[in-house]
Structures are given as C-alpha cells and as structure tokens.
Tab-separated table of C-alpha atoms in Angstrom:
chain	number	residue	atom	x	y	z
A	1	UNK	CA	0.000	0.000	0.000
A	2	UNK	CA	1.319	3.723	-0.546
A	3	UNK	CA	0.709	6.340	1.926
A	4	UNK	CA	1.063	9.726	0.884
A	5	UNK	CA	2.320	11.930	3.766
A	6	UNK	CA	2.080	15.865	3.936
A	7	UNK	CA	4.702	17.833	6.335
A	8	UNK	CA	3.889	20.856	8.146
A	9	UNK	CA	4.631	23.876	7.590
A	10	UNK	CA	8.546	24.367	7.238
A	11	UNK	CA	10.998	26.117	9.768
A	12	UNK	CA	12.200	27.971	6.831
A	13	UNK	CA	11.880	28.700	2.447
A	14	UNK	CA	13.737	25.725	0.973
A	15	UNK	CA	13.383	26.384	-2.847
A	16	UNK	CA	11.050	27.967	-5.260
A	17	UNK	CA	7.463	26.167	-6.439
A	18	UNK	CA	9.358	25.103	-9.952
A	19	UNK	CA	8.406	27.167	-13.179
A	20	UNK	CA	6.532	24.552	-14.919
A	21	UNK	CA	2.430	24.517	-15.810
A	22	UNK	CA	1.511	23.315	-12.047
A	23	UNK	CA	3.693	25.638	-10.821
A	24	UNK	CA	2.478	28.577	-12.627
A	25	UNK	CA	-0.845	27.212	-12.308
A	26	UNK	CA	-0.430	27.175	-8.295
A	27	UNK	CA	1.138	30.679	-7.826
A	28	UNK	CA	-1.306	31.980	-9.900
A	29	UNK	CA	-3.980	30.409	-7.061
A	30	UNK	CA	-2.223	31.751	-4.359
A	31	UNK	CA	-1.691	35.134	-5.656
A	32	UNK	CA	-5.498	35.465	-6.449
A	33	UNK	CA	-6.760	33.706	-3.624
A	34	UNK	CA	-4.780	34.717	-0.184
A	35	UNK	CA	-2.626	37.358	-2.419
A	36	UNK	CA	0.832	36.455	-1.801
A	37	UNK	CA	3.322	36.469	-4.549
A	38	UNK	CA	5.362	32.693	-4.141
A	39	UNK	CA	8.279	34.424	-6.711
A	40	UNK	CA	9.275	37.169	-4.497
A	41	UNK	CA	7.174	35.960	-0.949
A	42	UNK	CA	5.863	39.683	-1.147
A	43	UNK	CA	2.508	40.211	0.031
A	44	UNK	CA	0.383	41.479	-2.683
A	45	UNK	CA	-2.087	43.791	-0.630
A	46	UNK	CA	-2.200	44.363	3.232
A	47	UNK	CA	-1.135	40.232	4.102
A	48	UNK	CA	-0.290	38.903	7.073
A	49	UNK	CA	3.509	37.522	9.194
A	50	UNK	CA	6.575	35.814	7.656
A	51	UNK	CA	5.348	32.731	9.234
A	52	UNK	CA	2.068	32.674	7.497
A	53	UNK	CA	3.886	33.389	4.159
A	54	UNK	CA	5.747	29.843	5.305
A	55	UNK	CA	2.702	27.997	5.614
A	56	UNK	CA	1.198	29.245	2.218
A	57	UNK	CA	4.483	27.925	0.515
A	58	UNK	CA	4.336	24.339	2.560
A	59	UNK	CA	0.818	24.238	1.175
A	60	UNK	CA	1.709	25.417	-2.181
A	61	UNK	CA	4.538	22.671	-2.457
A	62	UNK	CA	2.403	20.148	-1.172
A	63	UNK	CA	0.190	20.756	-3.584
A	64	UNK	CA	2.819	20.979	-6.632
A	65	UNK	CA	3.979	17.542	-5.473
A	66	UNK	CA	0.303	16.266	-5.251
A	67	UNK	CA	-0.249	17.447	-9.290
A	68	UNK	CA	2.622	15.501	-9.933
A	69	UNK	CA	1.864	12.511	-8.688
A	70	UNK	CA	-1.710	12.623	-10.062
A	71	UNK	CA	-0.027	12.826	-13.337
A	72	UNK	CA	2.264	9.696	-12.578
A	73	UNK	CA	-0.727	8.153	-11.827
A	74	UNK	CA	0.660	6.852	-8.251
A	75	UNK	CA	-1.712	4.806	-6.429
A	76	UNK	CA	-2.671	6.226	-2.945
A	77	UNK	CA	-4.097	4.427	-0.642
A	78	UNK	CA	-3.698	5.955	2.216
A	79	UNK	CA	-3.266	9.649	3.213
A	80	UNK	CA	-1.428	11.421	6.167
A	81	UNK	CA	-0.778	14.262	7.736
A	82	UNK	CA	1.555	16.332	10.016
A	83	UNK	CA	0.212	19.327	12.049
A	84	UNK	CA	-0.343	21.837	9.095
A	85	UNK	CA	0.114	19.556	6.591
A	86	UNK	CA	-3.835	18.715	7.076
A	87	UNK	CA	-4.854	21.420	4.701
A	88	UNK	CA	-2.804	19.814	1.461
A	89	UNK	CA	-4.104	16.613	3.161
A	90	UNK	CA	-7.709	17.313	2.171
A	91	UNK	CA	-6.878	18.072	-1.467
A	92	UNK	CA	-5.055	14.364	-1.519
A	93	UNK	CA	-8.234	12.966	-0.020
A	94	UNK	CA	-10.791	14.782	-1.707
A	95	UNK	CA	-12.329	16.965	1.065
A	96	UNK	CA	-11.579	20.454	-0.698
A	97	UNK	CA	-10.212	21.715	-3.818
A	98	UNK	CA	-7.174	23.293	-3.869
A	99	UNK	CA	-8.197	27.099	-3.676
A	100	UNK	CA	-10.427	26.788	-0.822
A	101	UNK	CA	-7.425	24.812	0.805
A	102	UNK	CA	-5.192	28.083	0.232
A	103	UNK	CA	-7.847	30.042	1.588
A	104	UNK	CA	-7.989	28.319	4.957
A	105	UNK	CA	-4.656	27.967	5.359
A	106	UNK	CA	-4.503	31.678	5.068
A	107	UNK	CA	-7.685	32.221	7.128
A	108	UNK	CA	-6.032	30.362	9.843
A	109	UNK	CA	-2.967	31.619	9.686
A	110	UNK	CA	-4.076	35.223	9.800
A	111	UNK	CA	-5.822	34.340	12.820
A	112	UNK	CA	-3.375	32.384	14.483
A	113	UNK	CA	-0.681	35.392	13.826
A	114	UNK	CA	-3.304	38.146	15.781
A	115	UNK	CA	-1.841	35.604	19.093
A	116	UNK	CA	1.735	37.277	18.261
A	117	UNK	CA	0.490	40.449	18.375
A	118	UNK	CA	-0.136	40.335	21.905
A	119	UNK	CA	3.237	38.113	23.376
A	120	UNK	CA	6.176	36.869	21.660
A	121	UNK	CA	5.950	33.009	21.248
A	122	UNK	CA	8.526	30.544	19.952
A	123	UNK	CA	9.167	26.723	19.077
A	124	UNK	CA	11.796	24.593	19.897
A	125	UNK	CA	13.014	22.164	18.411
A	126	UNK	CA	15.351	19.433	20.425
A	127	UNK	CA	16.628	16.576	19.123
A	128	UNK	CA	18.544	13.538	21.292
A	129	UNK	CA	16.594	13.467	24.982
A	130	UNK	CA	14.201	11.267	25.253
A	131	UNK	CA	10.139	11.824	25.908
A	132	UNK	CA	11.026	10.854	29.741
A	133	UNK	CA	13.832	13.509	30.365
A	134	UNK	CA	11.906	16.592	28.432
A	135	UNK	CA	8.153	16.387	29.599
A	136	UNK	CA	9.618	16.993	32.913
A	137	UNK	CA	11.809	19.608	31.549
A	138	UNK	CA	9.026	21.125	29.612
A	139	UNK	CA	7.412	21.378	32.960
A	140	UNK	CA	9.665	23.385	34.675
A	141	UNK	CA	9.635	25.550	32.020
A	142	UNK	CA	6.105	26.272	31.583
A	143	UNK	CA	6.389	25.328	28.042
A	144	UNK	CA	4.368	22.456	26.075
A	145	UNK	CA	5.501	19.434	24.177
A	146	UNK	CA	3.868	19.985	21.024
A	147	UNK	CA	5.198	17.011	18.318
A	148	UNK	CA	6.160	14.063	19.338
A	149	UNK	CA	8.156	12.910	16.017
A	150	UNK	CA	10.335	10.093	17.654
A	151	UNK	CA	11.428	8.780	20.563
A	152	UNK	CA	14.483	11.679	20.252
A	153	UNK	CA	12.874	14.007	17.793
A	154	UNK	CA	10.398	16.439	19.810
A	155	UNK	CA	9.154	19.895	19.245
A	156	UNK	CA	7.968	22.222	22.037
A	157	UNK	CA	5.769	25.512	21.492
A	158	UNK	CA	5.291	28.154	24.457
A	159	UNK	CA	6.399	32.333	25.464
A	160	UNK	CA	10.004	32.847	23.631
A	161	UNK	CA	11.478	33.677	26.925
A	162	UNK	CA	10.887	30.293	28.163
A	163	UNK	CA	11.380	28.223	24.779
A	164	UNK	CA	14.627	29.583	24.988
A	165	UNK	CA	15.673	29.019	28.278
A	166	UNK	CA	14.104	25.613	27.777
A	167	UNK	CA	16.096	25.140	24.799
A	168	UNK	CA	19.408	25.674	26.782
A	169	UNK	CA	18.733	23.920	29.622
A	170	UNK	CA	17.953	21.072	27.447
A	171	UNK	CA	21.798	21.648	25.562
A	172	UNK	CA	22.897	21.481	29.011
A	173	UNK	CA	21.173	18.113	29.892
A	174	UNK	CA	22.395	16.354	27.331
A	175	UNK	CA	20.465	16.890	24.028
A	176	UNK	CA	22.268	16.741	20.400
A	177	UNK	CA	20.766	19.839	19.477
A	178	UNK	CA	17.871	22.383	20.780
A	179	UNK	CA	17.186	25.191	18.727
A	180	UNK	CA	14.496	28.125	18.885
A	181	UNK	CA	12.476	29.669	16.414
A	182	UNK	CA	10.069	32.600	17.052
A	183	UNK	CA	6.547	31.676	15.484
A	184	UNK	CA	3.166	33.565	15.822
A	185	UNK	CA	1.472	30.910	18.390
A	186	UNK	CA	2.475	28.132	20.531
A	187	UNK	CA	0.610	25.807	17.898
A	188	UNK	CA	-0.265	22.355	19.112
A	189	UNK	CA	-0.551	23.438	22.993
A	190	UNK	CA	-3.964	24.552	24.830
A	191	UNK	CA	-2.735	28.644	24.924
A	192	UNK	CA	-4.520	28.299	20.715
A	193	UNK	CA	-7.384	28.063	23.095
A	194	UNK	CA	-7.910	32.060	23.706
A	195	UNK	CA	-8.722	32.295	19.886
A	196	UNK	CA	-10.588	29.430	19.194
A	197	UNK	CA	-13.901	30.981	18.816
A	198	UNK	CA	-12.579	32.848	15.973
A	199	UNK	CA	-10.625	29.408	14.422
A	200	UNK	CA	-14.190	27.407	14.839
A	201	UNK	CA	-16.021	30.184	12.762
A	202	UNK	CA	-13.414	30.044	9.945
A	203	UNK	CA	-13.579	25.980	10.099
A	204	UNK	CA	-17.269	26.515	9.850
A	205	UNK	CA	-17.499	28.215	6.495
A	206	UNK	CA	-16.227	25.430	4.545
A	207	UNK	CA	-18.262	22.376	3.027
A	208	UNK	CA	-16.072	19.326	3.611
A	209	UNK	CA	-16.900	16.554	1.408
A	210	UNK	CA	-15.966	12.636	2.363
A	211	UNK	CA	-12.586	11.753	2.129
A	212	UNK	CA	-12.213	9.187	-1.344
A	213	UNK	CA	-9.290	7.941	0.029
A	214	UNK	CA	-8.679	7.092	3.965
A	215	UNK	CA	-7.199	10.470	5.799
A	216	UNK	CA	-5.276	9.359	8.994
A	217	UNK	CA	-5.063	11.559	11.901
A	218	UNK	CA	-2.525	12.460	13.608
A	219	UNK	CA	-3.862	12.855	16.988
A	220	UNK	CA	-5.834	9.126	17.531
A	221	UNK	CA	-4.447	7.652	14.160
A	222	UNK	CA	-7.667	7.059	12.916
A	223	UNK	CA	-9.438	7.608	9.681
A	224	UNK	CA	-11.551	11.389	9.524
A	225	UNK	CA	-15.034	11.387	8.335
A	226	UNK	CA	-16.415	13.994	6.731
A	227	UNK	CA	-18.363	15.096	9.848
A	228	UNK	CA	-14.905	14.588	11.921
A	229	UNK	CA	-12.765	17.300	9.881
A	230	UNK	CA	-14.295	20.402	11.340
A	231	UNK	CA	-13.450	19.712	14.472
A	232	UNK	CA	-10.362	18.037	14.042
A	233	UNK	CA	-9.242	21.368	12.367
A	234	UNK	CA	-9.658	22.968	15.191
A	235	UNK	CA	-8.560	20.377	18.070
A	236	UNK	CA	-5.533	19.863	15.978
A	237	UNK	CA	-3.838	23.312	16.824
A	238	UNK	CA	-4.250	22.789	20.840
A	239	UNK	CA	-3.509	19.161	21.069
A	240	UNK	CA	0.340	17.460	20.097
A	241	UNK	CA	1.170	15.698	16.833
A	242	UNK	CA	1.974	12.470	17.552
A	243	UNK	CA	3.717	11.564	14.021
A	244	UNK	CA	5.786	8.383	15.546
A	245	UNK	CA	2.169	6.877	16.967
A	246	UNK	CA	1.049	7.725	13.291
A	247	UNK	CA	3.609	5.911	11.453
A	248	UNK	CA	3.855	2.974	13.458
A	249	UNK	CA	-0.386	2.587	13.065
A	250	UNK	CA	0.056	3.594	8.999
A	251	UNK	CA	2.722	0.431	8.604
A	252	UNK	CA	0.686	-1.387	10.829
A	253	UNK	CA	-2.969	-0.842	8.582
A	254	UNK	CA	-0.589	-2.422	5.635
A	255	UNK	CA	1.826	0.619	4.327
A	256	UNK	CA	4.591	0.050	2.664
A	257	UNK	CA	5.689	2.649	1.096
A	258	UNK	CA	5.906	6.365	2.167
A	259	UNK	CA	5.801	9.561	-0.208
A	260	UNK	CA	6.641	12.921	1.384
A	261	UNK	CA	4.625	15.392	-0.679
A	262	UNK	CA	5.498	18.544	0.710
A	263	UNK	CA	9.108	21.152	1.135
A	264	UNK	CA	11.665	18.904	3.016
A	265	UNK	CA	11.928	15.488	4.001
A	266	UNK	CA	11.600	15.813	7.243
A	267	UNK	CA	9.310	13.176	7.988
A	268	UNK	CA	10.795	10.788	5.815
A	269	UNK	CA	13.873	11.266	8.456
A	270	UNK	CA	11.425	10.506	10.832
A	271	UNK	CA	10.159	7.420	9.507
A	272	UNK	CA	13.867	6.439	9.366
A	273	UNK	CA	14.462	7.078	12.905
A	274	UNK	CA	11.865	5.267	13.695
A	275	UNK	CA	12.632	1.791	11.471
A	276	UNK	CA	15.866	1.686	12.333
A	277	UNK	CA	14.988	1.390	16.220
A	278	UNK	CA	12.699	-1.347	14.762
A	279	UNK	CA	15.810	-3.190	13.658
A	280	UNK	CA	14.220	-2.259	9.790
B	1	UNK	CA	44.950	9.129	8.582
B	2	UNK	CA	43.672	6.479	6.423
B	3	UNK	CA	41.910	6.387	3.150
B	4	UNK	CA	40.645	3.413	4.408
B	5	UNK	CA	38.494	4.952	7.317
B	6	UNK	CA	37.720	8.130	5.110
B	7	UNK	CA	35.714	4.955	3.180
B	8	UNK	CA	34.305	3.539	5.626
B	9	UNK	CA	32.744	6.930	6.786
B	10	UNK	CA	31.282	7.367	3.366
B	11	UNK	CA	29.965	4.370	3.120
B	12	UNK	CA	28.420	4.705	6.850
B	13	UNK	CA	26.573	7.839	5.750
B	14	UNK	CA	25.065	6.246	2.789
B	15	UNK	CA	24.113	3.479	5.100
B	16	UNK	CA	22.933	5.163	7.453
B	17	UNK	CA	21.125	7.655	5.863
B	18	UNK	CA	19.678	5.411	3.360
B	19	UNK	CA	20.354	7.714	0.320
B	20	UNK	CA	19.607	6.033	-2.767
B	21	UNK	CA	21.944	6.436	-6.002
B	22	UNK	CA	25.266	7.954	-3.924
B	23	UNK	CA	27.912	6.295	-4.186
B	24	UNK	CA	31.127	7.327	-1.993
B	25	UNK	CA	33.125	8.339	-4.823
B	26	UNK	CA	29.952	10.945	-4.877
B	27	UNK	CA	31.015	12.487	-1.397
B	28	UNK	CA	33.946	14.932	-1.131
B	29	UNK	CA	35.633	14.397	1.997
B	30	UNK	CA	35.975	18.157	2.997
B	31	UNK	CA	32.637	19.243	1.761
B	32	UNK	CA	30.446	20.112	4.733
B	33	UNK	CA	27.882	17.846	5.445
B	34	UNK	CA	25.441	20.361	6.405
B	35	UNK	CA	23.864	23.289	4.223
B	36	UNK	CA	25.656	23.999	0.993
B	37	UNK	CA	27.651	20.384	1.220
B	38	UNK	CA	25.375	17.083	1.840
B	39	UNK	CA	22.532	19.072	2.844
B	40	UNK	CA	22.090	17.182	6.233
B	41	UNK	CA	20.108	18.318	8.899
B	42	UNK	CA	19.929	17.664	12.667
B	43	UNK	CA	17.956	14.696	12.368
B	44	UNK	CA	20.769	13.107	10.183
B	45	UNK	CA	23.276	14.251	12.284
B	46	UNK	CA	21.674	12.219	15.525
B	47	UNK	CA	21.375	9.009	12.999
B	48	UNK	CA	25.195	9.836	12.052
B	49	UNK	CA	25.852	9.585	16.101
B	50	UNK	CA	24.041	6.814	16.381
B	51	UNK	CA	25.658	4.827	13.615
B	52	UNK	CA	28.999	5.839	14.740
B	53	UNK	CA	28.366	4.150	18.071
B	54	UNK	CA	27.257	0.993	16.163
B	55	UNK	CA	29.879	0.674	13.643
B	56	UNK	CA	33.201	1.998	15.601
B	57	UNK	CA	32.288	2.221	18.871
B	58	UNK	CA	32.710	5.830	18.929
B	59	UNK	CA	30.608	8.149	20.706
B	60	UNK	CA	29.704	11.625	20.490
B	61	UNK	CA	29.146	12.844	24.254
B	62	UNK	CA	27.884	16.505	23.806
B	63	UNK	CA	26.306	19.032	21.139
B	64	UNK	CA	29.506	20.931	20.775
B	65	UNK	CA	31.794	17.853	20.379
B	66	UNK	CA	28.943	17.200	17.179
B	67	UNK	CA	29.569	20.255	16.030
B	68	UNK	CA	33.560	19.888	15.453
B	69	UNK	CA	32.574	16.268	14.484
B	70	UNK	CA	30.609	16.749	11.748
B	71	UNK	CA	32.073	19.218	10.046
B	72	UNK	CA	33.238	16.994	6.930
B	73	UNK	CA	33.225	13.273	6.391
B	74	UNK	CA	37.571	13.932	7.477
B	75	UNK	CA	37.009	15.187	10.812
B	76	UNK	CA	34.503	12.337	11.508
B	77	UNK	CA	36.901	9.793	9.969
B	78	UNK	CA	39.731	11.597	12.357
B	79	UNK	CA	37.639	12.005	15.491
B	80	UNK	CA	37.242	7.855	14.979
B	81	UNK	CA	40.852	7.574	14.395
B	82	UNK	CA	41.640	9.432	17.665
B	83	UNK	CA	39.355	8.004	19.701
B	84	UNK	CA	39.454	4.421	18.773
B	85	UNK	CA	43.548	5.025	19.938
C-alpha cells in the first residue's frame, strides 16, 4: 500500500514552487486567492507575518507535489498528515479543492498570527533526549511538548522567553541539538485556546466533502469522516502531533511505502528514525 | 589518517542515511555535510551519532563535540581515528 504523507509547515523557504504549468498554475492560485506572490514571498495587498507566508508555501509545495503525482498516476491508498500539513491533506483525499485549501490555510494563519500580536511566542526544536527527560523539563519551564516525532525528535511551542531558556537547559542536559524559532502561536498546545472561537467560525465556512481515500489523523491515528474534519481542524492546533504513533499505526494498517509530498523530508527522516529502532 | 576509514565513513553515511543512487566516490571528503555540502540536517546528524556508536564504537558525548565532528566526512573519519587510539 502507498501512503502519501504531507509535512507541516517548514521552519524555513527551501526552494522555489518550480516554473513549470503546475507551478504557474499554483502561484497563480495563491496570488489570487490569499494574495501572496510565491516568486518574491511579497505580500500582494495588506497580508499577514513571515510565518504565514511559510505555511502558504508548505501548502503550495504540497500541492505541486500532489499534481505531480496525479499525473504519474501513483496509487494512494492511504493519506497522512503532520500538524499543518492537514490542509494539502484534504486536497489528496478529496475533502476540498485546492483554492479553498489556500484560503484556509490563510484564514487560519491570519488568525493564528493576531496571538503574536499580543506576546512573543517561539518553538523549539530538540533533538537527542528522550520523551522521559523533556516532559519533565518542559514542565519546569512552563512550556508544552507539542510534536512528538520520535522517541528523540520532539518539538515544544510556548512564550520565547521560556522556549529559549528551555532550549538551553535542554543543551545542558544532554540533548544533540535544541534550537528556537520565534513563530506567531504556541501551535499544538492549549494557549490556541484564547482564539478558538474565531478558528471554529473560519472551520465553519467550509463544506467538507468525504474523504475518497482514507485520511489518517494524527492525533488518535484514525481515519476522519467527513463530519470529523471540522473539528479536528480545530482540536488539531491545541492538542500534540503524535507523528511516531502515526507511522507505526500507517505500517501497521498495511503501508509500505511512504511519499513525502510537501518542502523537506523531514518526515521521511522521521520514519527512518523510527525503522531503524525497529531493527528495519 | 587512512583512506581506508575516510571509506568507511562514506559508506556509513550512505548506510545510514539510506540515500539512494550515492555512491562514496559521490562524497567529497571536505565538503560540509550540512547546508551547501550534503545538505544534512539535525535529524541526520543524531542518525550519524548513532551509527557511529554501532559501527566503531565511537561516541559523540555533547552538542559541541557534534559540532567539530561533523564538520566533513575527514574530521569524523579523524575524530574515529583518535578516539578508537
């Protein structure tokens, strides 16, 4: 069987969308629809943060890739998804077309970015302790474990101030590497919670249609319905990602082999990790 | 140091890493392995640790001894060479 996987949104712009039909095609969408221009990442009106530019271009290479592979006629049985790489997710399954896909990832970044405006937030991203040594940590900190990639791949999302002391204390405790990004909101932690009246109205404009091929979660692992993905939307941004839970139940429903669609390979690395602890 | 271990190294990243269609006659041995070199990452560089311990016996204690470490596929080979005195 061949899962499709979708990333989320990337730490940083890895590339242009390439200059072919789809890719003209996409930045087109993009630039009409949530009016950002993927050649120069220049908003093309009032627009929103750097970070939501980021997540428009994960989408838009997600959904590049997806063309592509429609037009190699790849079999997918199976689709998955990591954090923000839901929206793409939907296109691969059916749920949305690709514009209306855009849209909400814009929608919901915009609204995610208005958290920013109010305290400085930041992700970090340590690799090398394990769950046991940096739930503790994250503790102490007053920071949240927010994806749970492997058992020594973790990000955590919380206030800069304590992401980054977080991130050295976890240097100093032994970790391979911890390193902080500022983002708009502590995504995948209950603080999304202050805004999620305005996140559940924006989920709530949108017709989602059953998904053709099986979408697995990434919180339970489970297939969405159709009457699931509204909610999941939203739930998704204050609960962890548990992509090493998600993996392990993808091989285990019959998956064999794994294409990233998306900027990166990050969770191909991931996947990796997690075979080769498997003895695979 | 040898040629030999310089190899070896090579063909422990390709291992390791699982990249298809490299061979080590594809890796220069000063090129850095992250950003404009191999284009590794963190992640790799934890499976690099990882499969150093497995395959010499050689381990990376701390974040900053990784960072000397991995600057090239040479100062991993000589790191393994010193230790493994």
């Amino acid at each position: 069987m061949n899962c499709l996987m979708f990333p989320g949104q990337p730490l940083a712009f890895a590339g242009k969308l390439p200059q072919d039909e789809d890719g003209a095609a996409i930045a087109e969408m993009v630039a009409q629809r949530v009016f950002l221009d993927l050649d120069t990442l220049a908003w093309l009106g009032e627009g929103s943060t750097e970070q939501v530019k980021l997540q428009l271009y994960g989408a838009a290479m997600s959904l590049y890739r997806l063309r592509k592979l429609r037009q190699e006629a790849v079999i997918v049985d199976l689709v998955a998804e990591h954090s923000m790489g839901i929206y793409p997710a939907l296109v691969a399954s059916g749920v949305l077309p690709e514009g209306e896909v855009l849209e909400l990832t814009f929608r919901t970044g915009v609204c995610l970015a208005r958290l920013g405006k109010v305290k400085e937030y930041a992700l970090a991203c340590v690799v090398g302790l394990s769950e046991g040594v940096l739930a503790p940590l994250s503790a102490t900190y007053g920071v949240y474990m927010a994806n749970y990639n492997t058992s020594r791949h973790f990000l955590l999302a919380g206030e800069r101030s304590r992401i980054e002391q977080l991130a050295a204390a976890a240097l100093a405790g032994g970790a391979f590497s911890a390193q902080s990004y500022p983002c708009d909101a502590p995504l995948h932690t209950p603080l999304i919670a202050e805004i999620a009246g305005q996140l559940r109205q924006i989920v709530a404009d949108y017709s989602y249609a059953a998904p053709r091929v099986p979408l697995i979660n990434h919180i339970d692992q489970r297939p969405l319905a159709a009457g699931d993905i509204a909610e999941f939307l939203l739930r998704e941004l204050t609960l962890p990602v548990y992509w090493e839970r998600t993996y392990l139940a993808l091989r285990e429903a019959g998956a064999i082999t794994f294409i990233e669609a998306g900027a990166g390979e990050a969770l191909k690395k991931y996947n990796r990790w997690i075979d080769s602890e498997a003895g695979r | 140091m040898t040629e030999e271990m310089i190899g070896k190294v090579k063909q422990m990243i390709i291992g390791s890493l699982r990249i298809e269609g490299m061979t080590p006659a594809d890796i220069d041995s000063d090129a850095p392995l992250f950003g404009a070199g191999l284009g590794l990452d963190s992640i790799d560089a934890l499976q690099l640790v990882v499969a150093m311990e497995k395959e010499f016996g050689v381990v990376v204690p701390d974040a900053a001894t990784g960072t000397t470490v991995f600057q090239s596929v040479r100062t991993m080979a000589a790191y393994i060479m010193e230790q493994k005195k």
